Tab-separated table of C-alpha atoms in Angstrom:
chain	number	residue	atom	x	y	z
L	1	MET	CA	-0.019	0.059	0.091
L	2	SER	CA	1.059	3.792	-0.826
L	3	ARG	CA	1.544	5.966	2.440
L	4	ILE	CA	1.098	8.781	1.032
L	5	GLY	CA	-1.667	7.025	-1.948
L	6	LYS	CA	-4.391	6.337	0.333
L	7	GLN	CA	-4.452	9.649	2.803
L	8	PRO	CA	-7.727	11.596	1.895
L	9	ILE	CA	-7.320	14.637	0.294
L	10	GLU	CA	-9.942	17.473	2.240
L	11	ILE	CA	-12.052	19.790	0.238
L	12	PRO	CA	-11.864	23.604	1.493
L	13	ALA	CA	-15.534	25.032	1.593
L	14	LYS	CA	-14.380	27.435	-1.695
L	15	THR	CA	-13.423	24.370	-4.048
L	16	LYS	CA	-15.412	22.283	-6.264
L	17	VAL	CA	-14.285	19.027	-7.209
L	18	GLU	CA	-15.584	17.055	-10.563
L	19	VAL	CA	-14.856	14.089	-11.486
L	20	ARG	CA	-15.852	12.684	-14.846
L	21	GLY	CA	-13.788	8.907	-15.809
L	22	GLN	CA	-10.169	9.941	-15.643
L	23	ALA	CA	-10.352	13.349	-16.043
L	24	ILE	CA	-10.400	15.809	-12.578
L	25	ARG	CA	-11.520	19.044	-12.327
L	26	ILE	CA	-10.918	20.939	-9.910
L	27	GLU	CA	-12.239	25.224	-9.515
L	28	GLY	CA	-11.337	27.730	-6.692
L	29	PRO	CA	-11.000	31.419	-5.908
L	30	LYS	CA	-8.229	31.373	-7.576
L	31	GLY	CA	-8.631	30.027	-11.201
L	32	ALA	CA	-9.505	26.160	-12.130
L	33	LEU	CA	-7.663	23.248	-13.033
L	34	GLU	CA	-8.297	19.772	-14.874
L	35	TRP	CA	-5.783	16.839	-15.524
L	36	THR	CA	-5.785	12.891	-16.668
L	37	VAL	CA	-5.599	10.467	-14.149
L	38	PRO	CA	-3.043	7.719	-15.187
L	39	PRO	CA	-5.241	4.617	-16.120
L	40	PRO	CA	-4.609	1.800	-12.783
L	41	ILE	CA	-5.704	5.260	-10.495
L	42	LYS	CA	-8.976	5.518	-9.858
L	43	VAL	CA	-10.387	8.917	-8.271
L	44	GLU	CA	-14.012	9.698	-6.253
L	45	VAL	CA	-14.863	12.806	-3.835
L	46	LYS	CA	-16.457	10.798	-0.772
L	47	ASP	CA	-17.612	13.373	1.789
L	48	GLY	CA	-15.899	15.897	0.967
L	49	LYS	CA	-12.759	14.959	0.429
L	50	VAL	CA	-10.821	13.300	-2.637
L	51	VAL	CA	-10.088	9.523	-2.057
L	52	ALA	CA	-7.578	7.864	-4.268
L	53	GLY	CA	-7.371	3.830	-5.493
L	54	THR	CA	-6.032	1.520	-7.112
L	55	ALA	CA	-6.410	-2.436	-7.723
L	56	GLN	CA	-3.082	-2.683	-9.327
L	57	LEU	CA	-0.903	-3.518	-6.482
L	58	ASP	CA	2.584	-3.437	-8.144
L	59	ARG	CA	5.397	-1.261	-8.505
L	60	THR	CA	3.893	1.233	-11.272
L	61	GLY	CA	0.720	1.010	-9.716
L	62	LYS	CA	1.776	1.761	-6.013
L	63	SER	CA	4.016	4.628	-7.615
L	64	ARG	CA	1.314	6.235	-9.276
L	65	TRP	CA	-0.924	5.864	-6.777
L	66	GLY	CA	1.319	8.327	-4.527
L	67	LEU	CA	1.666	10.199	-7.764
L	68	SER	CA	-1.871	11.435	-8.084
L	69	ARG	CA	-2.383	11.606	-4.671
L	70	ALA	CA	-0.399	14.245	-4.017
L	71	LEU	CA	-1.034	15.966	-8.021
L	72	ILE	CA	-4.689	16.350	-6.895
L	73	ALA	CA	-3.945	17.613	-3.659
L	74	ASN	CA	-1.328	20.189	-5.106
L	75	MET	CA	-3.659	20.909	-7.447
L	76	VAL	CA	-6.379	21.744	-4.546
L	77	LYS	CA	-3.562	23.751	-2.276
L	78	GLY	CA	-3.229	25.897	-5.921
L	79	VAL	CA	-7.014	26.891	-6.865
L	80	ASN	CA	-6.944	28.186	-2.741
L	81	GLU	CA	-3.712	29.250	-1.682
L	82	GLY	CA	-1.859	29.520	-5.160
L	83	TYR	CA	1.614	29.111	-5.503
L	84	SER	CA	4.663	31.410	-5.295
L	85	LYS	CA	8.301	32.121	-6.775
L	86	GLN	CA	10.653	34.842	-6.517
L	87	LEU	CA	13.706	35.796	-8.570
L	88	LEU	CA	16.184	38.272	-7.499
L	89	VAL	CA	17.862	39.722	-11.214
L	90	GLU	CA	21.289	41.726	-9.858
L	91	GLY	CA	23.908	42.958	-11.728
L	92	VAL	CA	24.889	46.265	-13.435
L	93	GLY	CA	22.419	47.517	-15.631
L	94	PHE	CA	20.625	45.002	-14.817
L	95	ARG	CA	16.540	45.593	-15.045
L	96	ALA	CA	13.499	44.423	-15.815
L	97	ALA	CA	10.007	45.320	-16.683
L	98	VAL	CA	6.689	43.752	-17.442
L	99	LYS	CA	5.098	45.160	-20.768
L	100	GLY	CA	1.550	44.285	-21.978
L	101	ALA	CA	1.814	40.371	-22.209
L	102	ASN	CA	5.838	40.168	-22.149
L	103	LEU	CA	8.939	40.800	-19.521
L	104	GLU	CA	11.143	42.549	-20.916
L	105	MET	CA	14.521	42.089	-19.168
L	106	LEU	CA	17.775	44.022	-20.025
L	107	LEU	CA	20.571	41.309	-19.012
L	108	GLY	CA	23.722	43.145	-19.983
L	109	TYR	CA	23.360	41.894	-23.448
L	110	SER	CA	22.936	43.443	-27.242
L	111	HIS	CA	19.159	43.332	-26.733
L	112	PRO	CA	16.400	43.127	-24.112
L	113	VAL	CA	15.215	39.918	-23.856
L	114	VAL	CA	11.013	39.752	-24.259
L	115	PHE	CA	9.394	36.685	-22.736
L	116	GLU	CA	5.784	35.783	-23.706
L	117	ILE	CA	4.079	35.602	-19.702
L	118	PRO	CA	1.648	32.139	-20.123
L	119	LYS	CA	-1.574	33.324	-20.094
L	120	THR	CA	-2.488	31.203	-16.448
L	121	ILE	CA	0.794	33.196	-14.616
L	122	LYS	CA	0.540	36.549	-13.048
L	123	ILE	CA	4.301	38.317	-13.336
L	124	THR	CA	5.165	41.537	-11.483
L	125	VAL	CA	8.612	43.417	-10.548
L	126	ALA	CA	9.409	46.000	-7.822
L	127	ASP	CA	12.505	46.758	-7.058
L	128	THR	CA	14.621	45.699	-3.609
L	129	ALA	CA	15.765	48.231	-0.923
L	130	ASP	CA	18.339	48.305	-2.519
L	131	ARG	CA	17.211	48.507	-5.785
L	132	LYS	CA	17.636	45.379	-7.297
L	133	PRO	CA	14.224	44.198	-9.300
L	134	MET	CA	12.372	40.909	-7.556
L	135	ILE	CA	10.720	39.536	-9.606
L	136	THR	CA	7.657	37.488	-8.523
L	137	ILE	CA	5.641	34.780	-10.671
L	138	GLU	CA	2.139	33.347	-9.366
L	139	GLY	CA	-0.513	31.315	-10.206
L	140	CYS	CA	-2.524	28.338	-9.973
L	141	ASP	CA	-0.836	25.271	-10.697
L	142	LYS	CA	2.584	24.764	-9.458
L	143	GLN	CA	4.398	22.995	-12.578
L	144	LEU	CA	4.031	26.113	-14.262
L	145	VAL	CA	4.771	28.174	-11.578
L	146	GLY	CA	7.799	26.722	-11.716
L	147	GLU	CA	8.752	26.064	-14.857
L	148	THR	CA	8.739	29.564	-15.445
L	149	ALA	CA	10.753	30.707	-12.952
L	150	ALA	CA	13.450	28.105	-13.952
L	151	ARG	CA	12.985	29.358	-17.993
L	152	LEU	CA	13.566	32.959	-16.710
L	153	ARG	CA	16.821	31.917	-14.508
L	154	ARG	CA	17.237	30.033	-17.826
L	155	PHE	CA	18.123	33.499	-19.879
L	156	TYR	CA	20.887	34.613	-17.638
L	157	LYS	CA	22.279	31.740	-14.915
L	158	PRO	CA	24.286	33.542	-11.461
L	159	GLU	CA	27.717	33.763	-12.413
L	160	PRO	CA	30.368	32.340	-10.022
L	161	TYR	CA	32.808	35.005	-10.197
L	162	LYS	CA	30.796	38.967	-9.907
L	163	GLY	CA	27.544	36.851	-8.674
L	164	LYS	CA	25.460	38.617	-11.355
L	165	GLY	CA	22.450	36.903	-12.728
L	166	VAL	CA	18.664	36.325	-12.371
L	167	ARG	CA	18.591	33.898	-9.443
L	168	TYR	CA	15.979	32.211	-6.350
L	169	LEU	CA	15.412	34.740	-3.999
L	170	GLY	CA	17.608	33.954	-1.054
L	171	GLU	CA	19.778	30.845	-3.028
L	172	GLN	CA	23.393	31.357	-2.236
L	173	VAL	CA	25.538	31.280	-4.922
L	174	ARG	CA	29.314	30.201	-4.215
L	175	ARG	CA	31.487	32.930	-5.640
L	176	LYS	CA	34.906	31.890	-6.476
L	177	ALA	CA	38.064	33.763	-6.210
L	178	GLY	CA	39.287	35.145	-10.184
L	179	LYS	CA	42.466	34.651	-11.505
L	180	THR	CA	45.164	36.805	-8.626
L	181	VAL	CA	48.272	38.310	-10.471
L	182	THR	CA	51.609	37.311	-9.741
L	183	GLY	CA	54.659	39.621	-9.351
L	184	ALA	CA	57.106	38.706	-12.923
L	185	GLY	CA	59.971	38.693	-10.500
L	186	SER	CA	61.368	38.117	-7.003
């Protein structure tokens, strides 16, 4: 038995859960999410709780059972509370701004980096106390929020010598010493 899979998921007050065959749809105050549950897993709503189960108790069935339960729990949390990630843009002259449906970043390249914001994601840019742009990514889909943050970070990963680049808030970048210049003779 899957220890995670057999735990029921509480449905909060303002949340509506529909199960049609293998498809599950969850609606809440922050939005709506849909997902197709993998074949050996059966999902049903009982007494204000979502319960996942499986008849196939081999390795595949157990692993998909726990995975399905965890993803459904993430969906319930996402439509009620939402998920967010914060990125810090660090570097001299590095800037970020939301322009319409795009995020425009100046990262030291000869051109601005323009990122099209996904429809279900909300991105805001604010300056920190030391005037560094901080990008906040919010949405109800945990996977899409994380994917968007990773894609933005990939434009200019933090480098170890000067520490500039796009990093997660609180991420520690291990700094390296640069080349040392020694005298030509002693």
